[in-house]
Amino acid sequence: MHRRQKLSSPEHKRDLAAHGGPLSMSRNDTRSFFNFSQLVLSAGHFKSPPVLKHSKVTYFEVEILDVQSKKQICIVDKVPPSSTLLDVKHKFHKACPQWYPSRVGLQLERNGPYLKDSINIQSLAVSSIITLYFTDLGQQVGWTTFFLTEYTGPLLIYLLFYIRLSTIYDQVESTKNFRHPVVHLACFCHCLHYIRHLLETLFVHKFSGGHTPLKNMIKGCAFYWGFTSWIAYYINHPRYTPPSFGHKQVSFAALAFLMCEAGNHFINVALAHQNHSGSKACFPSPTYNPFTWLFLLVSCPNYTYEVGSWISFTVMTQTLPAGIFAFLMVIQMSLWAQKKHKLYLKRFYPEVRRKAAMIPIIF
């Protein structure tokens, strides 16, 4: 029986390595391998990516209550902080389809003003729940539709009286009587006035998608259409009496009317250019155009020119209905001018503080 010869340690290791056997490692070798492994794992491109922490987005809940009964109508949830009030109105419309966004009025307080659609919802938040009061504004129409309807009526109505329909005037009397030149001039001036309004509504004025109640358009149409019918009936009547001072009165008043119409147009263009440019840091200043020099005296020269047009038309035609209409226009325009002048004082105090609202010294 032969005794197995014990191999030396290096030879034993080589034989095991050749036959795929396990290698025994010394304590120093193990420690070196562990340190090398830690070094590799700590390398840049082998390092495990950091865990991304997602920022939590705070959503708001908008509670909408009826302004009269204070009862809850609905809750608009998951409203992002970047949303506007118009976005809330669209979501409210999805929950309550009978109220589309343009007829929805929202208030922070029951007796407070209606909030604008452009306001950011985050600016209203005191907590995660925002309470708003709802008011049904009724049937709404766009501002472009409002003005086109309001100004188209007087243009067509006056022309119906100008051609002297047999249903309005006596046909025999209309053919016999001679028409004074002021009748033709008054028709031209009246049509020019409303054609200018229509063209400026389409091409000059820019409305930011606002709406107004339908009842306001009905009242405006009743006022303009009714007075136009009254004025046109007397001026185009076969027994119409021309002005007392003849051609001098007509010529002077017609020239003043045309100048006021031109001034009104150039002022509206200047105001529209200021709004389009986006520069609202200063009050509109006069330009080389002499019609804009009225900015030096009043803050609302477009209303000044509008009133001047109707006063000139009254002097030119010398009729009572035109005078009453001009008087009412002075009152209405002065109220609008005072309201707009107060807004200008808040925004452009240094430039506006020494100006009048519509008529120098008086208003």
Coordinates of C-alpha atoms in Angstrom, one line a residue:
M1 CA 0.0 0.0 0.0
H2 CA 1.5 3.2 -1.1
R3 CA 1.3 6.4 1.0
R4 CA 0.0 9.5 -0.8
Q5 CA 2.7 12.1 -1.0
K6 CA 1.6 15.5 0.4
L7 CA 2.1 18.3 -2.1
S8 CA 3.5 21.6 -1.2
S9 CA 1.3 24.6 -0.8
P10 CA 2.1 26.4 -4.1
E11 CA 2.0 23.2 -6.1
H12 CA -1.3 22.3 -4.5
K13 CA -2.8 25.6 -5.4
R14 CA -1.7 25.3 -9.0
D15 CA -3.1 21.8 -9.3
L16 CA -6.5 22.9 -7.9
A17 CA -6.5 25.9 -10.2
A18 CA -5.8 23.7 -13.2
H19 CA -8.7 21.3 -12.3
G20 CA -11.1 24.1 -11.4
G21 CA -11.0 23.5 -7.7
P22 CA -11.5 26.3 -5.1
L23 CA -8.7 28.4 -4.0
S24 CA -8.1 29.2 -0.4
M25 CA -7.3 32.8 0.2
S26 CA -5.4 34.3 3.0
R27 CA -6.8 36.9 5.3
N28 CA -4.7 39.6 3.7
D29 CA -6.0 38.7 0.2
T30 CA -9.6 38.7 1.4
R31 CA -9.2 42.2 3.0
S32 CA -7.5 43.5 -0.2
F33 CA -10.3 42.2 -2.4
F34 CA -13.0 43.8 -0.2
N35 CA -11.2 47.1 -0.3
F36 CA -10.9 47.0 -4.1
S37 CA -14.6 46.1 -4.4
Q38 CA -15.6 49.1 -2.3
L39 CA -13.4 51.3 -4.4
V40 CA -15.1 50.1 -7.6
L41 CA -18.6 50.6 -6.2
S42 CA -17.7 54.1 -5.1
A43 CA -16.6 55.1 -8.6
G44 CA -18.6 57.8 -10.5
H45 CA -20.3 55.9 -13.3
F46 CA -20.9 52.8 -11.1
K47 CA -22.6 54.9 -8.3
S48 CA -26.2 54.2 -7.9
P49 CA -28.4 57.2 -9.0
P50 CA -29.9 59.3 -6.2
V51 CA -33.6 58.9 -5.4
L52 CA -35.6 61.8 -6.9
K53 CA -37.8 63.6 -4.5
H54 CA -41.0 64.7 -6.3
S55 CA -42.3 68.1 -5.2
K56 CA -45.8 68.0 -3.9
V57 CA -48.2 70.2 -5.8
T58 CA -50.8 71.8 -3.6
Y59 CA -54.3 71.7 -5.2
F60 CA -57.2 73.9 -4.1
E61 CA -60.8 73.2 -3.6
V62 CA -63.2 75.9 -4.7
E63 CA -66.6 75.8 -2.8
I64 CA -69.3 77.7 -4.7
L65 CA -72.3 79.0 -2.8
D66 CA -75.4 80.7 -3.9
V67 CA -75.2 84.4 -3.2
Q68 CA -78.9 84.5 -1.9
S69 CA -79.4 81.3 0.1
K70 CA -75.7 80.6 0.9
K71 CA -76.4 77.0 -0.1
Q72 CA -73.6 75.0 -1.6
I73 CA -74.0 74.5 -5.4
C74 CA -70.9 72.4 -6.0
I75 CA -67.2 72.0 -5.1
V76 CA -64.6 72.3 -7.8
D77 CA -61.7 70.1 -6.7
K78 CA -58.1 69.6 -7.8
V79 CA -57.6 73.2 -9.0
P80 CA -53.9 73.9 -9.7
P81 CA -52.4 77.1 -8.3
S82 CA -51.7 78.4 -11.7
S83 CA -55.4 78.3 -12.7
T84 CA -57.3 81.5 -13.4
L85 CA -60.9 82.2 -12.4
L86 CA -61.9 81.5 -16.0
D87 CA -60.6 77.9 -15.6
V88 CA -62.7 77.6 -12.5
K89 CA -65.8 78.8 -14.4
H90 CA -65.2 76.2 -17.1
K91 CA -65.0 73.4 -14.5
F92 CA -68.1 74.8 -12.9
H93 CA -69.9 74.7 -16.2
K94 CA -69.0 71.0 -16.6
A95 CA -70.6 70.3 -13.2
C96 CA -73.6 72.6 -13.9
P97 CA -74.1 72.8 -17.7
Q98 CA -77.1 75.3 -17.4
W99 CA -74.6 78.1 -16.5
Y100 CA -72.0 78.7 -19.1
P101 CA -68.9 80.7 -18.1
S102 CA -69.9 84.1 -19.5
R103 CA -73.1 84.3 -17.3
V104 CA -71.3 83.2 -14.1
G105 CA -70.5 85.9 -11.6
L106 CA -68.2 85.0 -8.7
Q107 CA -67.5 87.1 -5.6
L108 CA -65.3 86.7 -2.6
E109 CA -68.0 88.4 -0.5
R110 CA -71.7 88.6 -0.9
N111 CA -71.8 92.3 -1.5
G112 CA -68.3 92.5 -3.1
P113 CA -67.4 93.2 -6.7
Y114 CA -67.4 90.5 -9.3
L115 CA -63.9 88.9 -9.8
K116 CA -62.2 89.2 -13.2
D117 CA -61.6 86.1 -15.2
S118 CA -57.9 86.8 -15.5
I119 CA -57.3 86.7 -11.7
N120 CA -55.1 83.9 -10.4
I121 CA -56.8 81.5 -8.1
Q122 CA -53.8 81.3 -5.8
S123 CA -54.1 85.0 -5.0
L124 CA -57.5 84.4 -3.5
A125 CA -56.4 81.5 -1.3
V126 CA -56.1 81.8 2.4
S127 CA -56.3 78.1 2.9
S128 CA -56.7 75.0 0.6
I129 CA -60.4 75.7 0.5
I130 CA -61.6 78.8 -1.3
T131 CA -65.2 79.9 -0.9
L132 CA -66.8 82.0 -3.7
Y133 CA -70.4 83.3 -4.1
F134 CA -72.2 82.7 -7.4
T135 CA -74.6 85.0 -9.1
D136 CA -76.4 84.2 -12.4
L137 CA -75.7 87.2 -14.6
G138 CA -78.3 86.2 -17.1
Q139 CA -78.1 85.9 -20.9
Q140 CA -74.8 87.5 -22.2
V141 CA -73.7 88.9 -25.5
G142 CA -70.2 89.9 -26.7
W143 CA -69.1 93.5 -26.8
T144 CA -68.6 93.4 -30.6
T145 CA -72.1 92.1 -31.1
F146 CA -73.4 94.7 -28.7
F147 CA -71.9 97.7 -30.5
L148 CA -72.6 96.4 -34.0
T149 CA -76.3 95.9 -33.2
E150 CA -76.5 99.2 -31.4
Y151 CA -75.0 101.2 -34.3
T152 CA -76.4 99.4 -37.3
G153 CA -80.0 100.2 -36.2
P154 CA -79.7 104.0 -36.4
L155 CA -77.9 103.8 -39.7
L156 CA -80.7 101.9 -41.4
I157 CA -83.5 103.6 -39.6
Y158 CA -82.4 107.1 -40.7
L159 CA -82.2 105.9 -44.3
L160 CA -85.7 104.6 -44.2
F161 CA -87.0 108.1 -43.1
Y162 CA -84.7 109.8 -45.6
I163 CA -86.2 108.0 -48.7
R164 CA -89.7 109.1 -47.3
L165 CA -91.6 105.8 -47.4
S166 CA -95.2 106.1 -48.2
T167 CA -96.1 104.4 -45.0
I168 CA -94.4 107.2 -43.0
Y169 CA -95.1 110.3 -44.9
D170 CA -97.9 111.4 -47.3
Q171 CA -96.7 110.5 -50.8
V172 CA -98.4 113.4 -52.5
E173 CA -97.0 115.9 -50.1
S174 CA -93.5 114.4 -50.3
T175 CA -93.3 114.7 -54.1
K176 CA -94.4 118.4 -54.1
N177 CA -92.2 119.9 -51.4
F178 CA -88.7 120.8 -52.2
R179 CA -85.9 119.4 -50.0
H180 CA -83.6 121.9 -48.4
P181 CA -79.9 121.1 -48.8
V182 CA -79.5 120.8 -45.1
V183 CA -81.7 117.6 -45.2
H184 CA -79.2 115.9 -47.5
L185 CA -76.3 117.2 -45.4
A186 CA -77.9 115.9 -42.2
C187 CA -78.3 112.5 -43.7
F188 CA -74.7 112.4 -44.8
C189 CA -73.4 113.5 -41.4
H190 CA -75.7 111.1 -39.5
C191 CA -74.6 108.1 -41.6
L192 CA -71.0 109.2 -41.4
H193 CA -71.2 109.2 -37.6
Y194 CA -72.5 105.6 -37.3
I195 CA -70.4 104.2 -40.1
R196 CA -67.3 105.5 -38.3
H197 CA -68.6 103.8 -35.1
L198 CA -69.1 100.5 -37.0
L199 CA -65.7 100.6 -38.6
E200 CA -63.9 101.4 -35.4
T201 CA -65.7 98.5 -33.7
L202 CA -64.4 96.1 -36.3
F203 CA -60.9 97.4 -36.9
V204 CA -59.8 99.8 -34.1
H205 CA -61.3 98.8 -30.8
K206 CA -60.1 95.5 -29.4
F207 CA -62.3 93.8 -26.8
S208 CA -60.7 91.2 -24.5
G209 CA -63.5 88.6 -24.8
G210 CA -65.7 90.4 -22.3
H211 CA -69.5 90.1 -22.2
T212 CA -72.4 92.2 -21.1
P213 CA -76.0 91.3 -20.1
L214 CA -78.4 91.0 -23.0
K215 CA -80.7 93.5 -21.2
N216 CA -78.1 96.2 -21.5
M217 CA -78.0 95.8 -25.3
I218 CA -81.8 96.0 -25.4
K219 CA -81.8 99.2 -23.4
G220 CA -79.0 100.7 -25.6
C221 CA -80.8 99.8 -28.8
A222 CA -84.1 101.2 -27.5
F223 CA -82.4 104.5 -26.7
Y224 CA -80.4 104.9 -29.9
W225 CA -83.0 103.5 -32.2
G226 CA -85.9 105.4 -30.6
F227 CA -84.1 108.8 -30.8
T228 CA -83.0 108.1 -34.3
S229 CA -86.5 107.5 -35.4
W230 CA -87.7 110.7 -33.7
I231 CA -84.8 112.9 -35.1
A232 CA -85.1 111.5 -38.6
Y233 CA -88.9 111.9 -38.7
Y234 CA -88.7 115.7 -38.1
I235 CA -85.6 116.4 -40.3
N236 CA -86.9 114.4 -43.3
H237 CA -90.5 115.6 -42.9
P238 CA -91.9 117.4 -46.0
R239 CA -92.8 120.4 -43.8
Y240 CA -89.4 120.7 -42.2
T241 CA -88.2 124.3 -41.6
P242 CA -84.6 125.0 -42.3
P243 CA -82.3 126.8 -39.8
S244 CA -83.0 130.4 -38.9
F245 CA -79.6 131.8 -40.0
G246 CA -79.5 130.0 -43.3
H247 CA -76.4 128.7 -45.0
K248 CA -74.0 130.4 -42.6
Q249 CA -75.4 128.4 -39.6
V250 CA -75.5 125.2 -41.6
S251 CA -71.9 125.6 -42.9
F252 CA -70.4 126.5 -39.6
A253 CA -72.1 123.6 -37.8
A254 CA -71.3 121.1 -40.5
L255 CA -67.6 122.1 -40.3
A256 CA -67.6 121.7 -36.6
F257 CA -69.3 118.3 -36.9
L258 CA -66.7 117.0 -39.3
M259 CA -63.8 118.3 -37.1
C260 CA -65.3 116.6 -34.1
E261 CA -65.8 113.3 -36.0
A262 CA -62.1 113.4 -37.2
G263 CA -60.9 114.2 -33.6
N264 CA -63.0 111.4 -32.2
H265 CA -61.5 108.9 -34.6
F266 CA -57.8 110.0 -34.0
I267 CA -58.3 109.9 -30.3
N268 CA -59.7 106.3 -30.5
V269 CA -56.8 105.3 -32.7
A270 CA -54.3 106.7 -30.2
L271 CA -56.0 104.9 -27.3
A272 CA -56.1 101.7 -29.2
H273 CA -52.4 102.0 -30.1
Q274 CA -51.5 102.4 -26.5
N275 CA -53.4 99.3 -25.5
H276 CA -51.9 97.2 -28.4
S277 CA -48.4 98.2 -27.6
G278 CA -48.8 96.9 -24.0
S279 CA -47.1 100.1 -22.6
K280 CA -49.6 101.3 -20.0
A281 CA -47.0 103.0 -17.7
C282 CA -47.9 106.6 -18.8
F283 CA -51.0 108.5 -19.9
P284 CA -51.4 109.0 -23.7
S285 CA -49.6 112.1 -24.8
P286 CA -50.4 114.5 -27.7
T287 CA -48.6 113.8 -31.0
Y288 CA -48.0 115.9 -34.1
N289 CA -51.7 115.4 -35.0
P290 CA -53.5 118.6 -33.7
F291 CA -56.6 116.6 -33.0
T292 CA -54.7 114.8 -30.2
W293 CA -53.7 118.1 -28.5
L294 CA -56.9 117.9 -26.5
F295 CA -55.1 115.4 -24.3
L296 CA -53.4 118.5 -22.7
L297 CA -56.7 119.7 -21.3
V298 CA -58.9 116.7 -20.6
S299 CA -58.4 113.0 -19.8
C300 CA -61.3 111.7 -22.0
P301 CA -61.2 113.8 -25.2
N302 CA -63.1 111.1 -27.2
Y303 CA -66.2 111.9 -25.1
T304 CA -65.5 115.7 -25.7
Y305 CA -65.5 115.1 -29.4
E306 CA -68.6 112.9 -29.2
V307 CA -70.6 115.6 -27.4
G308 CA -69.3 118.2 -29.8
S309 CA -70.6 116.2 -32.8
W310 CA -74.1 116.1 -31.5
I311 CA -74.2 119.7 -30.4
S312 CA -73.0 120.6 -33.9
F313 CA -75.6 118.4 -35.5
T314 CA -78.3 120.1 -33.4
V315 CA -77.2 123.6 -34.5
M316 CA -77.0 122.4 -38.1
T317 CA -80.5 121.0 -38.2
Q318 CA -82.2 123.2 -35.5
T319 CA -84.6 120.5 -34.3
L320 CA -85.9 119.9 -30.8
P321 CA -85.4 116.0 -30.9
A322 CA -81.8 116.5 -31.8
G323 CA -81.3 119.0 -29.0
I324 CA -82.9 116.7 -26.4
F325 CA -80.7 113.8 -27.6
A326 CA -77.5 116.0 -27.4
F327 CA -78.5 117.1 -23.9
L328 CA -78.8 113.5 -22.7
M329 CA -75.5 112.6 -24.4
V330 CA -73.8 115.4 -22.5
I331 CA -75.1 113.9 -19.2
Q332 CA -74.2 110.3 -20.1
M333 CA -70.8 111.1 -21.4
S334 CA -69.9 113.3 -18.4
L335 CA -70.8 110.4 -16.1
W336 CA -68.6 108.0 -18.1
A337 CA -65.8 110.6 -18.2
Q338 CA -65.9 111.1 -14.4
K339 CA -65.8 107.4 -13.8
K340 CA -62.8 106.9 -16.2
H341 CA -61.1 110.0 -14.8
K342 CA -61.0 108.5 -11.3
L343 CA -59.4 105.4 -12.7
Y344 CA -56.8 107.5 -14.5
L345 CA -56.0 109.4 -11.3
K346 CA -55.2 106.1 -9.6
R347 CA -52.9 104.9 -12.4
F348 CA -51.5 108.1 -13.9
Y349 CA -51.7 110.6 -11.1
P350 CA -48.9 113.0 -12.0
E351 CA -50.1 113.3 -15.7
V352 CA -53.8 113.5 -15.0
R353 CA -54.1 115.5 -11.8
R354 CA -54.4 118.9 -13.5
K355 CA -56.7 117.7 -16.3
A356 CA -60.5 117.9 -16.4
A357 CA -62.5 114.8 -17.2
M358 CA -64.4 115.9 -20.4
I359 CA -64.9 119.6 -20.6
P360 CA -62.1 122.0 -19.4
I361 CA -62.8 123.7 -16.1
I362 CA -66.4 122.5 -16.0
F363 CA -66.1 118.7 -15.7

